[in-house]
Amino acid sequence: MKFDFVIVGAGFSGCVLAERIATQLDKKCLIIEKRNHIGGNCFDYYDDSGVLVHKYGPHIFHTQMKKVWNYLSEFTDWIPYEHKVNAIIDGIEVPVPFNFNSIHKVFDKKKAQDLEDLLISTYGLGVKIPILKLKETSNEDLKQLADFIYEKVFLGYNLKQWGMKPEELDPSVSGRVPVFLSRDDRYFQDTYQAIPKYGYTKMFQKMINNKNIKVMLQTDYKDIINHLNYEKLIYTGHIDYYFDFKLGHLPYRTLNFDMQTINQEFFQSGAQINYPNNHEYTRITEFKHLTKQEHSKTTIAYEYPEEYKFGKNDPYYPIPKKANLELYERYKDLADNEKNVYFVGRLADYKYYNMDQTVGVALQLFEKKIAKN
Ligand code: FAD
Ligand code: UDP
């Protein structure tokens, strides 16, 4: 059988492009996925107790991009959900991103009010300040506050999550969770925030349910690519693997998830509690808070960050720092010279994309390049 496109990877990038190509261009696609399921890292499933869980950690959809929201809404209804996270600091639950409510939780009333006033007069109400920026302040009181937040919220978490201090990484990483001069406890302020009503996997199934799309699971594309008859390749795996690591291995970070089902209705106060300072895990997710599922039991996931090793575990996070980005650029030069191959997605672009960014980039690739060729 002849395919117009072979697509490596059945995550968001692969499924969005398959859907577009099949429905808009009426062309035939084969998706090859090495795991035993579609959905990439957004895959969810009902565990042995019947609780809906996210296999690769909590996935909360949020976006400012109306176009992405409207596109995905063709394949799912939504449960409105606004994510809130508490971190355990000195034994108590404190909202993260660190905000005015957090300040009032950890300092006495007078000190908290003074700091709040000082922050507003210095930066303005509603402003978001990355911790590494706040640490640059020349004001002694703000410096003490910045050091406190850095020590209690960021340092320990980063050492576990990345094996590095925040300042050793691109500032955009700790900048994802900036200090927020507000009383808004939400993790994201985006206009659209929700969870697919019947789960992510159901949404992906709907997306690729098309006579023009075939899916082959549990197959590494390298094992069969030379036996396939196709025109073009879309590659969403890690870029260094495509090139047989000829410039060296690009570092990624991985996680180990310890899922536990507990015979009680709820385990913790919300969907996500972070543990920056204690324990080897970084956070505990309780899925029922996200999915709003009613069940007498509950399933939680402990996240243990680990070093990624090719062949041993899966690459989940690119590690944004200068040397790695330079190596990626050299791979990108090779990629730009490949004929009839498109590289796209979090692994192939080596970019810390959220889901909406992933979808946005895939839609743009389709519109600007694939549909025009
Ligand atoms: P992936 O989902 O990684 O899909 C790539 C697929 O390619 C994989 O299924 C892989 O098995 C397959 N593949 C790779 N190599 C080969 C090969 N050689 N042969 C065949 N198949 C191959 N985003 C949010 O917006 N909100 C969140 O709350 C959120 N939480 C996250 C939590 C965690 C722990 C992680 C890791 C990510 C989170 N994300 C979140 C980001 C989100 O997961 C990504 O944006 C999205 O999954 C990227 O999709 P993708 O298709 O580019 O990559
Ligand atoms: N972070 C932190 N402490 C926290 C939460 C986040 O230090 O309590 C930092 C850490 O570097 C983390 C980054 O902010 O990797 C991004 O956090 P996010 O919740 O966006 O991570 P993800 O959900 O992508 O793993």
XYZ file of C-alpha atoms and ligand atoms in Angstrom:
451
model
C 0.000 0.000 0.000
C 1.215 3.476 -0.791
C 1.012 6.337 1.744
C 1.302 10.022 1.019
C 2.648 10.638 4.511
C 4.317 8.491 7.132
C 4.023 10.149 10.539
C 6.332 9.068 13.351
C 4.607 9.452 16.725
C 0.931 9.442 17.729
C 1.107 12.359 20.177
C -0.534 15.743 19.676
C 1.860 16.697 16.872
C 1.352 13.473 14.915
C -2.415 13.260 15.422
C -3.121 16.910 14.554
C -1.132 16.621 11.329
C -2.705 13.295 10.382
C -6.156 14.790 10.942
C -5.403 17.878 8.834
C -3.798 15.949 5.993
C -6.551 13.309 5.899
C -9.486 15.706 6.047
C -8.182 18.821 4.258
C -5.974 17.247 1.601
C -7.705 13.863 1.353
C -4.314 12.145 1.481
C -3.342 8.860 3.085
C -1.302 8.748 6.296
C 0.340 5.985 8.260
C 1.087 6.849 11.891
C 3.825 4.722 13.407
C 3.989 4.758 17.209
C 6.454 2.804 19.301
C 4.251 2.727 22.414
C 1.161 0.532 22.713
C -1.212 3.495 22.651
C -1.942 6.779 20.895
C -1.903 10.213 22.583
C 1.811 10.516 23.341
C 2.431 11.959 26.769
C -1.180 13.118 27.020
C -2.516 9.544 27.091
C -5.090 8.802 29.808
C -6.820 5.547 30.741
C -8.983 3.917 33.403
C -6.750 2.073 35.859
C -7.570 -1.306 37.455
C -9.866 0.389 39.972
C -11.719 2.322 37.291
C -10.161 5.705 38.068
C -9.261 7.857 35.046
C -5.546 8.697 35.271
C -2.975 10.505 33.126
C -0.240 7.968 32.499
C 2.518 10.529 32.041
C 1.610 13.043 34.732
C -1.048 15.724 35.126
C -2.157 17.363 31.881
C -4.156 20.563 32.193
C -5.186 22.209 28.975
C -4.873 26.004 28.957
C -4.486 28.495 26.152
C -4.912 32.045 24.970
C -5.157 30.861 21.369
C -8.803 30.885 20.298
C -7.871 29.102 17.105
C -6.345 26.161 18.993
C -9.282 26.040 21.388
C -11.814 26.035 18.535
C -9.864 23.393 16.644
C -9.705 20.960 19.578
C -13.339 21.635 20.423
C -14.231 19.862 17.175
C -13.086 16.630 18.828
C -14.152 16.992 22.444
C -16.488 18.656 24.901
C -14.795 20.102 27.952
C -15.009 20.162 31.731
C -14.141 23.664 32.937
C -11.163 23.333 35.264
C -8.836 25.962 36.706
C -5.661 24.478 38.110
C -4.473 25.455 41.587
C -1.267 24.215 43.151
C -0.069 24.345 46.733
C 3.527 23.746 47.744
C 4.504 22.476 51.166
C 6.676 25.145 52.775
C 7.768 24.683 56.367
C 4.986 22.146 56.808
C 2.084 24.226 55.498
C 0.302 24.438 52.134
C 1.156 27.652 50.306
C -0.211 28.714 46.888
C 2.216 28.518 43.940
C 2.898 30.626 41.874
C 3.917 32.506 45.010
C 1.492 35.444 45.379
C 0.078 37.797 48.019
C -1.931 34.977 49.594
C 1.311 32.981 49.866
C 3.056 35.911 51.537
C 0.258 36.166 54.099
C 0.515 32.429 54.800
C 4.210 32.480 55.655
C 4.740 35.887 57.315
C 2.931 37.673 60.124
C 0.220 40.171 59.198
C 2.305 43.353 59.476
C 5.333 42.010 57.596
C 3.124 40.482 54.899
C 1.246 43.760 54.383
C 4.502 45.755 54.224
C 5.930 43.380 51.609
C 2.727 43.472 49.588
C 2.771 47.303 49.579
C 6.458 47.378 48.682
C 5.988 44.944 45.798
C 3.083 46.959 44.406
C 4.905 50.289 44.675
C 8.035 48.818 43.068
C 6.590 46.669 40.267
C 2.842 47.372 40.069
C -0.261 45.340 40.881
C -0.898 42.278 38.722
C 2.677 42.034 37.473
C 4.432 38.651 37.154
C 8.113 38.572 38.091
C 10.354 35.589 37.418
C 12.206 34.613 40.594
C 15.635 35.145 39.006
C 14.582 38.707 38.145
C 13.234 39.388 41.641
C 16.561 38.229 43.059
C 18.272 41.101 41.201
C 16.489 43.714 43.346
C 18.618 46.227 45.228
C 15.995 46.732 47.935
C 17.033 44.872 51.083
C 13.503 43.767 52.113
C 12.643 42.547 48.629
C 15.990 40.760 48.412
C 15.174 38.875 51.612
C 11.783 37.952 50.204
C 13.323 36.818 46.910
C 15.886 34.685 48.737
C 13.117 33.159 50.854
C 11.015 32.228 47.791
C 14.078 31.000 45.912
C 15.132 28.739 48.805
C 11.688 27.450 49.740
C 9.960 27.104 46.357
C 12.585 26.823 43.634
C 15.974 25.549 44.750
C 15.063 22.113 46.103
C 12.446 21.519 43.386
C 14.958 22.326 40.649
C 17.677 20.155 42.104
C 15.232 17.245 42.004
C 13.519 18.061 38.717
C 16.588 18.967 36.682
C 19.605 18.042 38.821
C 20.520 21.737 38.547
C 19.954 25.087 40.227
C 17.427 27.452 38.561
C 20.167 29.793 37.339
C 21.918 26.941 35.496
C 18.901 26.616 33.192
C 17.400 29.017 30.700
C 15.462 31.613 32.791
C 12.288 30.694 30.897
C 12.081 27.441 32.931
C 11.664 28.961 36.418
C 9.937 31.855 34.613
C 7.017 29.500 33.882
C 5.997 29.941 37.526
C 6.689 33.628 38.252
C 5.951 35.450 41.490
C 2.498 36.947 40.909
C 1.592 40.294 42.481
C -2.019 39.332 42.940
C -4.439 37.341 45.069
C -5.240 35.073 42.135
C -4.278 31.545 43.223
C -4.725 29.984 39.789
C -1.674 28.335 38.186
C -2.607 29.775 34.785
C -4.437 32.960 33.811
C -5.316 31.852 30.278
C -8.791 32.528 28.866
C -9.440 28.881 28.040
C -8.725 26.300 30.748
C -10.326 22.870 30.716
C -9.994 19.087 30.643
C -11.459 17.003 27.783
C -14.805 15.768 29.075
C -14.283 12.105 28.195
C -10.493 12.197 28.514
C -7.580 12.972 26.205
C -7.423 9.525 24.631
C -11.055 9.718 23.482
C -10.291 13.100 21.914
C -7.320 11.653 20.018
C -9.406 8.683 18.866
C -11.980 11.036 17.412
C -9.279 13.120 15.763
C -7.732 10.246 13.826
C -10.856 8.212 13.147
C -10.680 8.610 9.364
C -10.458 6.205 6.439
C -7.304 7.974 5.276
C -5.437 7.302 8.546
C -3.865 3.991 9.552
C -2.090 3.499 12.871
C 0.646 1.005 13.624
C 1.453 0.688 17.358
C 4.419 -0.860 19.151
C 6.700 -0.196 16.229
C 9.862 1.853 16.038
C 9.728 3.537 12.652
C 13.346 2.587 11.960
C 12.384 -1.078 11.950
C 10.063 -0.700 8.970
C 10.690 2.590 7.229
C 12.821 1.065 4.500
C 10.005 -1.326 3.595
C 7.353 1.352 3.191
C 6.187 3.075 0.050
C 5.537 6.744 0.893
C 6.091 10.302 -0.319
C 6.833 12.360 2.789
C 7.802 11.823 6.409
C 6.658 13.791 9.463
C 8.917 13.119 12.399
C 7.858 13.922 16.004
C 10.396 11.804 17.906
C 13.650 13.039 19.422
C 15.740 14.655 16.764
C 19.119 13.161 17.752
C 17.718 9.633 17.330
C 16.632 10.405 13.768
C 20.250 11.238 12.946
C 21.640 8.214 14.831
C 23.183 10.567 17.414
C 25.869 11.518 14.952
C 26.510 14.862 16.688
C 26.130 13.334 20.167
C 23.180 12.761 22.502
C 20.873 15.677 23.282
C 20.080 15.677 27.006
C 16.457 15.209 28.065
C 14.924 14.719 31.495
C 12.541 11.947 32.428
C 10.188 11.103 35.287
C 9.241 7.957 37.076
C 5.578 7.807 38.129
C 4.516 5.832 41.170
C 0.722 5.427 40.932
C -1.168 4.343 44.018
C -4.868 3.685 44.426
C -6.221 4.408 47.877
C -9.413 3.114 49.384
C -10.841 6.515 50.292
C -12.679 9.154 48.316
C -9.960 11.824 48.350
C -6.320 11.934 49.434
C -5.259 15.608 49.367
C -6.718 19.105 49.189
C -6.392 19.563 45.409
C -5.117 18.156 42.149
C -1.465 18.956 42.752
C 0.688 19.413 45.827
C 4.354 20.274 45.280
C 7.139 19.198 47.619
C 10.059 21.508 46.839
C 12.047 20.638 49.945
C 11.103 17.302 51.424
C 11.032 13.809 49.911
C 12.569 12.610 46.665
C 9.422 13.272 44.656
C 8.551 16.738 43.365
C 4.766 16.558 43.381
C 1.726 14.403 44.045
C -1.188 14.538 41.622
C -4.670 13.376 42.525
C -6.488 12.854 39.245
C -10.092 12.948 40.446
C -9.719 16.647 41.280
C -8.906 17.246 37.598
C -11.375 14.954 35.940
C -14.236 15.510 38.437
C -14.848 11.759 38.306
C -17.020 10.400 41.119
C -15.558 7.234 42.612
C -15.267 5.740 46.088
C -11.508 5.248 45.590
C -8.830 7.641 44.414
C -5.555 7.297 42.498
C -2.530 9.494 43.080
C 0.815 9.746 41.287
C 4.156 10.556 42.884
C 6.666 12.059 40.420
C 10.307 11.118 40.756
C 12.547 12.965 38.265
C 15.340 10.911 36.764
C 18.214 11.133 34.364
C 17.186 10.135 30.848
C 19.154 7.348 29.227
C 18.493 6.257 25.663
C 16.959 2.761 25.614
C 16.254 2.781 29.359
C 13.453 5.351 29.760
C 11.504 7.948 27.750
C 12.604 11.534 27.032
C 9.929 13.843 28.513
C 11.558 17.255 28.847
C 14.150 18.987 26.702
C 16.653 20.643 29.071
C 16.756 24.301 28.023
C 20.283 25.554 28.571
C 22.816 27.130 26.274
C 25.041 24.162 25.416
C 22.024 21.935 24.707
C 20.321 24.551 22.549
C 23.534 24.957 20.557
C 23.710 21.216 19.933
C 20.046 21.250 18.942
C 20.750 24.044 16.417
C 23.385 21.852 14.797
C 20.866 19.025 14.496
C 18.352 21.526 13.127
C 20.799 22.449 10.359
C 20.887 18.768 9.386
C 17.092 18.600 9.597
C 16.687 21.617 7.319
C 18.654 19.771 4.643
C 16.525 16.611 4.711
C 14.324 16.336 1.648
C 10.615 15.609 2.145
C 10.898 15.341 5.921
C 9.151 17.660 8.403
C 10.375 17.802 12.010
C 7.785 18.957 14.547
C 6.834 18.679 18.228
C 8.324 18.894 21.686
C 11.004 16.270 21.056
C 11.904 17.060 17.451
C 11.952 20.849 18.036
C 13.663 20.375 21.424
C 11.288 22.969 22.905
C 9.439 22.966 26.222
C 6.017 23.214 24.527
C 2.753 23.067 26.404
C -0.056 21.214 24.641
C -1.550 24.340 23.095
C 1.823 25.424 21.720
C 2.305 21.942 20.270
C -1.070 22.131 18.530
C -0.411 25.702 17.364
C 2.942 24.763 15.843
C 1.475 21.684 14.117
C -1.414 23.707 12.659
C 1.002 26.333 11.430
C 3.258 23.740 9.805
C 0.228 22.340 8.030
C -1.036 25.702 6.786
C 2.262 27.334 5.876
C 4.129 24.369 4.393
C 2.360 21.043 4.015
C -0.860 22.342 2.465
C 1.105 24.536 0.062
C 3.438 21.832 -1.297
P 4.824 13.440 22.499
O 3.549 13.515 23.268
O 6.079 13.124 23.244
O 4.617 12.392 21.321
C 5.678 11.871 20.554
C 5.368 10.423 20.255
O 6.341 9.914 19.334
C 5.428 9.550 21.494
O 4.202 8.863 21.667
C 6.586 8.611 21.193
O 6.400 7.288 21.727
C 6.608 8.579 19.677
N 7.915 8.218 19.121
C 9.100 8.780 19.439
N 10.097 8.169 18.738
C 9.521 7.213 17.983
C 10.028 6.248 17.074
N 11.355 6.120 16.848
N 9.167 5.419 16.432
C 7.825 5.500 16.700
N 7.297 6.390 17.577
C 8.126 7.235 18.212
N 1.225 20.526 28.557
C 0.192 21.313 28.926
O -0.295 22.127 28.130
N -0.363 21.214 30.178
C 0.106 20.344 31.107
O -0.414 20.285 32.223
C 1.220 19.513 30.748
N 1.737 18.653 31.656
C 2.805 17.882 31.297
C 3.323 17.017 32.261
C 4.402 16.204 31.938
C 4.966 15.294 32.991
C 4.968 16.256 30.623
C 6.133 15.372 30.275
C 4.453 17.111 29.665
C 3.370 17.943 29.998
N 2.798 18.808 29.068
C 1.757 19.631 29.433
C 3.349 18.917 27.691
C 2.656 17.978 26.702
O 2.793 16.652 27.148
C 3.323 18.161 25.321
O 3.169 19.487 24.867
C 2.761 17.234 24.243
O 2.576 15.924 24.705
C 3.723 17.229 23.052
O 3.207 16.414 22.035
P 4.157 15.790 20.923
O 3.289 15.044 19.998
O 5.049 16.828 20.382
O 5.125 14.798 21.735
N 9.125 25.175 39.812
C 9.698 25.167 41.052
N 8.905 24.915 42.147
C 7.584 24.676 42.032
C 7.003 24.687 40.751
C 7.799 24.921 39.644
O 10.901 25.350 41.176
O 6.913 24.463 43.064
C 9.998 25.460 38.634
C 10.800 24.215 38.206
O 12.000 24.640 37.588
C 9.877 23.602 37.188
C 9.421 24.860 36.447
O 9.231 25.825 37.500
O 10.567 22.673 36.383
C 8.195 24.734 35.609
O 7.114 24.267 36.405
P 5.847 23.596 35.710
O 4.829 23.364 36.764
O 5.453 24.417 34.539
O 6.462 22.204 35.227
P 5.851 20.999 34.356
O 4.400 20.869 34.713
O 6.096 21.351 32.935
O 6.673 19.834 34.814
